[in-house]
Short mmCIF file of N, CA and C in Angstrom, two decimals:
data_model
loop_
_atom_site.label_atom_id
_atom_site.label_comp_id
_atom_site.label_asym_id
_atom_site.label_seq_id
_atom_site.Cartn_x
_atom_site.Cartn_y
_atom_site.Cartn_z
N ASP A 1 95.38 103.06 95.14
CA ASP A 1 96.45 102.57 94.51
C ASP A 1 97.70 103.02 95.11
N VAL A 2 98.49 101.92 95.50
CA VAL A 2 99.50 102.39 96.64
C VAL A 2 100.67 103.06 95.67
N GLU A 3 101.15 101.98 94.66
CA GLU A 3 102.02 102.36 93.56
C GLU A 3 102.06 103.80 92.88
N LYS A 4 100.63 104.08 92.72
CA LYS A 4 100.18 105.30 91.81
C LYS A 4 100.38 106.66 92.96
N THR A 5 100.25 106.39 94.34
CA THR A 5 100.24 107.33 95.32
C THR A 5 101.84 107.36 95.72
N SER A 6 102.52 106.59 95.86
CA SER A 6 104.10 106.36 96.26
C SER A 6 104.64 107.13 95.08
N GLN A 7 104.35 106.93 93.71
CA GLN A 7 105.29 107.95 92.85
C GLN A 7 104.71 108.95 92.57
N TRP A 8 103.61 109.75 93.21
CA TRP A 8 102.88 110.95 93.30
C TRP A 8 104.14 111.52 94.20
N TYR A 9 103.98 111.14 95.52
CA TYR A 9 104.73 111.86 96.52
C TYR A 9 106.52 111.46 96.37
N GLN A 10 106.84 110.53 95.82
CA GLN A 10 108.27 110.65 95.12
C GLN A 10 108.48 111.72 94.02
N THR A 11 107.36 111.96 93.31
CA THR A 11 107.69 113.11 92.00
C THR A 11 107.55 114.25 92.60
N VAL A 12 106.37 114.90 93.48
CA VAL A 12 106.16 115.80 93.87
C VAL A 12 106.59 116.42 95.21
N LEU A 13 106.93 115.60 96.23
CA LEU A 13 107.62 116.06 97.39
C LEU A 13 108.90 115.54 97.40
N GLY A 14 109.57 114.79 96.60
CA GLY A 14 110.90 114.13 96.70
C GLY A 14 110.87 113.17 97.27
N LEU A 15 110.08 112.60 97.92
CA LEU A 15 110.17 111.44 99.10
C LEU A 15 110.74 110.23 98.19
N VAL A 16 111.51 109.25 99.29
CA VAL A 16 112.24 108.06 98.52
C VAL A 16 111.45 106.56 99.22
N SER A 17 111.40 106.11 97.93
CA SER A 17 110.75 104.30 98.32
C SER A 17 111.86 103.78 99.12
N GLY A 18 111.08 103.34 100.22
CA GLY A 18 112.16 102.48 101.13
C GLY A 18 111.28 101.15 101.24
N HIS A 19 110.54 100.70 100.53
CA HIS A 19 109.83 99.47 100.34
C HIS A 19 109.08 99.11 98.71
N GLY A 20 108.51 99.50 98.43
CA GLY A 20 107.69 99.45 97.27
C GLY A 20 106.84 98.29 96.97
N GLY A 21 105.95 98.70 96.07
CA GLY A 21 104.99 97.36 96.30
C GLY A 21 103.70 97.80 95.68
N ARG A 22 102.72 96.71 95.62
CA ARG A 22 101.49 96.89 95.38
C ARG A 22 100.45 97.35 96.67
N GLU A 23 100.79 96.33 97.44
CA GLU A 23 100.12 96.55 98.60
C GLU A 23 100.73 97.50 99.83
N TYR A 24 101.68 97.57 99.88
CA TYR A 24 102.63 98.41 100.91
C TYR A 24 103.86 98.94 100.52
N GLU A 25 104.06 100.55 101.07
CA GLU A 25 104.94 101.26 100.83
C GLU A 25 105.53 102.00 102.19
N GLN A 26 106.81 102.37 102.05
CA GLN A 26 107.37 102.97 103.23
C GLN A 26 107.77 104.30 102.20
N LEU A 27 107.69 105.42 102.62
CA LEU A 27 108.07 106.66 101.95
C LEU A 27 109.23 107.12 103.02
N LEU A 28 110.18 107.69 102.21
CA LEU A 28 111.45 107.97 103.10
C LEU A 28 112.07 109.46 102.80
N PHE A 29 112.38 110.13 103.59
CA PHE A 29 112.80 111.51 103.53
C PHE A 29 114.26 111.47 104.38
N GLU A 30 115.49 111.48 103.58
CA GLU A 30 116.87 111.41 104.19
C GLU A 30 116.70 110.52 105.24
N GLN A 31 116.58 108.99 104.69
CA GLN A 31 116.97 107.87 105.28
C GLN A 31 115.98 107.55 106.43
N SER A 32 114.73 108.63 106.87
CA SER A 32 113.55 108.28 107.88
C SER A 32 112.58 108.46 107.20
N MET A 33 111.52 107.18 107.64
CA MET A 33 110.57 106.90 106.98
C MET A 33 109.49 108.20 107.73
N VAL A 34 108.70 108.79 106.69
CA VAL A 34 107.45 109.42 106.95
C VAL A 34 106.19 109.56 106.44
N LEU A 35 106.37 108.18 105.91
CA LEU A 35 104.63 108.37 105.46
C LEU A 35 104.56 106.64 105.11
N GLN A 36 103.71 105.95 105.48
CA GLN A 36 103.43 104.75 105.25
C GLN A 36 102.15 104.51 104.18
N LEU A 37 102.23 103.89 103.45
CA LEU A 37 100.92 103.44 102.68
C LEU A 37 100.38 102.00 102.40
N HIS A 38 99.24 101.93 102.69
CA HIS A 38 98.92 100.38 103.03
C HIS A 38 97.56 99.90 101.99
N GLN A 39 97.43 99.31 101.16
CA GLN A 39 96.24 98.78 100.35
C GLN A 39 95.21 98.05 101.44
N TRP A 40 93.85 98.79 101.18
CA TRP A 40 92.62 98.41 102.10
C TRP A 40 92.82 96.77 102.20
N GLN A 41 92.68 96.15 101.11
CA GLN A 41 92.24 94.54 100.87
C GLN A 41 93.53 93.76 101.69
N ALA A 42 94.80 94.33 101.38
CA ALA A 42 96.08 93.79 102.11
C ALA A 42 96.15 93.26 103.56
N HIS A 43 96.50 92.17 103.72
CA HIS A 43 96.90 91.68 105.15
C HIS A 43 95.31 91.71 105.83
N ASP A 44 95.54 91.38 107.14
CA ASP A 44 94.47 91.58 108.01
C ASP A 44 94.44 92.60 109.20
N HIS A 45 94.06 93.60 108.68
CA HIS A 45 94.12 95.27 109.36
C HIS A 45 92.54 95.48 109.53
N PRO A 46 91.66 94.99 110.50
CA PRO A 46 90.47 95.34 110.46
C PRO A 46 89.60 96.76 110.92
N HIS A 47 90.84 97.33 111.56
CA HIS A 47 90.58 98.31 111.98
C HIS A 47 91.13 99.54 111.20
N ILE A 48 91.36 99.37 110.20
CA ILE A 48 92.22 100.39 109.49
C ILE A 48 91.12 100.98 108.30
N GLY A 49 89.96 100.81 108.50
CA GLY A 49 88.87 101.83 107.76
C GLY A 49 88.12 100.99 107.23
N ASP A 50 86.82 101.65 106.27
CA ASP A 50 86.17 101.03 105.36
C ASP A 50 86.10 101.55 104.01
N PRO A 51 86.86 100.38 103.20
CA PRO A 51 87.13 100.80 101.68
C PRO A 51 86.08 101.24 101.02
N LYS A 52 84.89 101.10 101.50
CA LYS A 52 83.41 101.46 100.47
C LYS A 52 83.50 102.94 100.82
N ARG A 53 84.08 103.46 101.70
CA ARG A 53 83.85 104.97 101.76
C ARG A 53 84.34 105.84 100.80
N VAL A 54 84.02 106.68 100.30
CA VAL A 54 84.63 107.52 99.55
C VAL A 54 86.07 108.21 99.71
N ILE A 55 86.83 107.94 98.61
CA ILE A 55 88.21 108.74 99.11
C ILE A 55 88.07 110.14 99.39
N GLY A 56 88.97 110.56 100.38
CA GLY A 56 89.44 112.05 100.48
C GLY A 56 88.13 112.49 101.25
N ASN A 57 88.03 111.46 102.50
CA ASN A 57 86.91 111.55 103.23
C ASN A 57 87.64 112.00 104.83
N GLY A 58 88.57 112.72 104.72
CA GLY A 58 88.80 113.49 106.16
C GLY A 58 90.57 113.19 106.49
N VAL A 59 91.22 112.34 105.95
CA VAL A 59 92.49 111.70 106.48
C VAL A 59 93.39 112.92 106.10
N LEU A 60 94.00 113.57 107.06
CA LEU A 60 94.82 114.95 106.88
C LEU A 60 96.12 114.26 107.35
N LEU A 61 97.32 114.68 106.79
CA LEU A 61 98.92 114.57 107.00
C LEU A 61 99.39 115.91 107.03
N TRP A 62 100.33 115.74 108.16
CA TRP A 62 101.28 117.11 108.31
C TRP A 62 102.66 116.65 108.11
N PHE A 63 103.20 117.59 107.17
CA PHE A 63 104.95 117.35 106.86
C PHE A 63 105.44 118.48 107.57
N GLU A 64 106.59 118.38 108.01
CA GLU A 64 107.56 119.78 108.43
C GLU A 64 108.83 119.91 107.75
N SER A 65 108.71 121.07 106.92
CA SER A 65 110.12 120.97 106.32
C SER A 65 110.52 122.31 106.32
N ASP A 66 111.92 122.25 106.49
CA ASP A 66 113.00 123.62 106.27
C ASP A 66 112.89 123.99 104.58
N GLN A 67 112.31 123.28 103.65
CA GLN A 67 112.25 123.59 102.50
C GLN A 67 111.35 124.13 101.67
N PHE A 68 110.36 125.14 102.49
CA PHE A 68 109.07 125.00 102.09
C PHE A 68 108.67 125.89 100.93
N ASP A 69 109.31 127.32 100.40
CA ASP A 69 109.34 127.78 99.51
C ASP A 69 109.72 126.41 98.24
N GLU A 70 110.46 125.81 98.13
CA GLU A 70 110.75 124.89 97.12
C GLU A 70 109.77 123.65 97.02
N ILE A 71 108.90 123.43 98.02
CA ILE A 71 107.83 122.45 98.02
C ILE A 71 106.59 123.28 97.12
N VAL A 72 106.29 124.61 97.63
CA VAL A 72 105.33 125.52 97.15
C VAL A 72 105.63 125.49 95.49
N LYS A 73 106.95 125.48 95.16
CA LYS A 73 107.17 125.73 94.00
C LYS A 73 106.66 124.28 93.12
N LYS A 74 106.95 123.10 93.81
CA LYS A 74 106.94 121.85 93.20
C LYS A 74 105.50 121.29 92.99
N LEU A 75 104.46 121.93 94.11
CA LEU A 75 103.34 121.88 93.86
C LEU A 75 102.61 122.48 93.02
N GLN A 76 103.24 123.88 92.59
CA GLN A 76 102.60 124.49 91.54
C GLN A 76 103.06 124.09 90.22
N THR A 77 104.18 123.44 90.06
CA THR A 77 104.69 123.11 88.84
C THR A 77 104.02 121.80 88.49
N HIS A 78 103.82 120.78 89.40
CA HIS A 78 102.89 119.47 89.24
C HIS A 78 101.41 120.11 88.76
N GLN A 79 100.97 121.12 89.13
CA GLN A 79 99.29 121.38 89.30
C GLN A 79 98.54 120.42 90.11
N VAL A 80 99.24 120.68 91.50
CA VAL A 80 98.62 120.15 92.61
C VAL A 80 97.42 121.12 92.87
N GLU A 81 96.39 120.45 93.37
CA GLU A 81 95.29 121.28 93.44
C GLU A 81 95.55 122.07 95.28
N ILE A 82 95.65 123.22 95.12
CA ILE A 82 96.14 123.73 96.22
C ILE A 82 94.35 124.12 97.21
N LEU A 83 94.23 123.83 98.53
CA LEU A 83 93.18 124.46 99.27
C LEU A 83 93.02 125.51 100.02
N GLU A 84 94.36 125.58 100.28
CA GLU A 84 94.56 127.15 101.31
C GLU A 84 95.90 127.20 101.26
N GLY A 85 96.51 128.66 101.26
CA GLY A 85 97.61 128.79 101.12
C GLY A 85 98.24 128.83 100.08
N PRO A 86 99.48 129.28 100.23
CA PRO A 86 100.37 129.52 101.12
C PRO A 86 100.24 130.51 101.97
N LYS A 87 100.57 130.03 103.37
CA LYS A 87 99.93 131.47 104.49
C LYS A 87 100.93 131.19 105.62
N TYR A 88 100.84 132.25 106.63
CA TYR A 88 101.50 132.03 107.61
C TYR A 88 100.40 131.87 108.91
N ASN A 89 100.54 130.89 109.71
CA ASN A 89 99.52 130.81 110.30
C ASN A 89 99.97 131.10 111.90
N PRO A 90 99.54 132.19 112.40
CA PRO A 90 99.89 132.86 113.57
C PRO A 90 99.48 132.11 114.76
N ASN A 91 98.78 131.30 114.90
CA ASN A 91 98.48 130.49 116.18
C ASN A 91 99.61 129.28 116.06
N ALA A 92 100.10 128.82 115.36
CA ALA A 92 100.96 127.70 115.19
C ALA A 92 102.50 128.44 114.69
N HIS A 93 102.76 129.55 114.52
CA HIS A 93 103.93 130.00 114.30
C HIS A 93 104.72 129.83 113.30
N HIS A 94 103.99 129.07 111.97
CA HIS A 94 104.62 128.52 110.79
C HIS A 94 103.84 128.69 109.56
N ARG A 95 104.44 128.66 108.59
CA ARG A 95 103.82 128.72 107.26
C ARG A 95 103.20 127.48 107.28
N GLU A 96 102.30 127.28 106.08
CA GLU A 96 101.39 125.98 105.69
C GLU A 96 100.87 126.08 104.39
N ILE A 97 100.72 125.32 103.99
CA ILE A 97 100.29 125.38 102.83
C ILE A 97 99.06 123.65 102.93
N TRP A 98 97.90 123.82 102.17
CA TRP A 98 96.80 122.64 102.13
C TRP A 98 96.79 122.14 100.83
N PHE A 99 96.74 121.03 100.54
CA PHE A 99 96.82 120.63 99.29
C PHE A 99 96.13 119.05 99.21
N LYS A 100 95.74 118.73 97.96
CA LYS A 100 95.27 117.22 97.89
C LYS A 100 96.26 116.26 97.26
N ASP A 101 96.50 115.30 97.77
CA ASP A 101 97.15 114.05 96.72
C ASP A 101 96.37 113.60 96.05
N PRO A 102 96.80 112.36 95.52
CA PRO A 102 95.65 111.88 94.11
C PRO A 102 94.27 111.06 94.92
N ASN A 103 94.33 110.92 96.26
CA ASN A 103 93.55 110.29 96.79
C ASN A 103 92.41 111.30 97.61
N GLY A 104 92.59 112.43 97.23
CA GLY A 104 91.77 113.70 97.70
C GLY A 104 92.19 114.05 99.09
#
């Protein structure tokens, strides 16, 4: 559900809709696009994946932010399922948190 997912990212991470719609969305941060959402059945994109697969089957998104502590608080406030962290990753030399969005 593109609209539901878009609303989640807007509410939880503070992103802004740059397009809006049931089939396609662009999510922006400070007027730069950081995420695109696209419905399986919309338009002709045969290599986008298999809509019959269970959601949450391994798509990972990575966002970088200088507002890490604020994002952690937002995730906690919205009771987002945290998978790991917050923690410091010594290999990457940054802090990170792993969580699930509405699509798993």
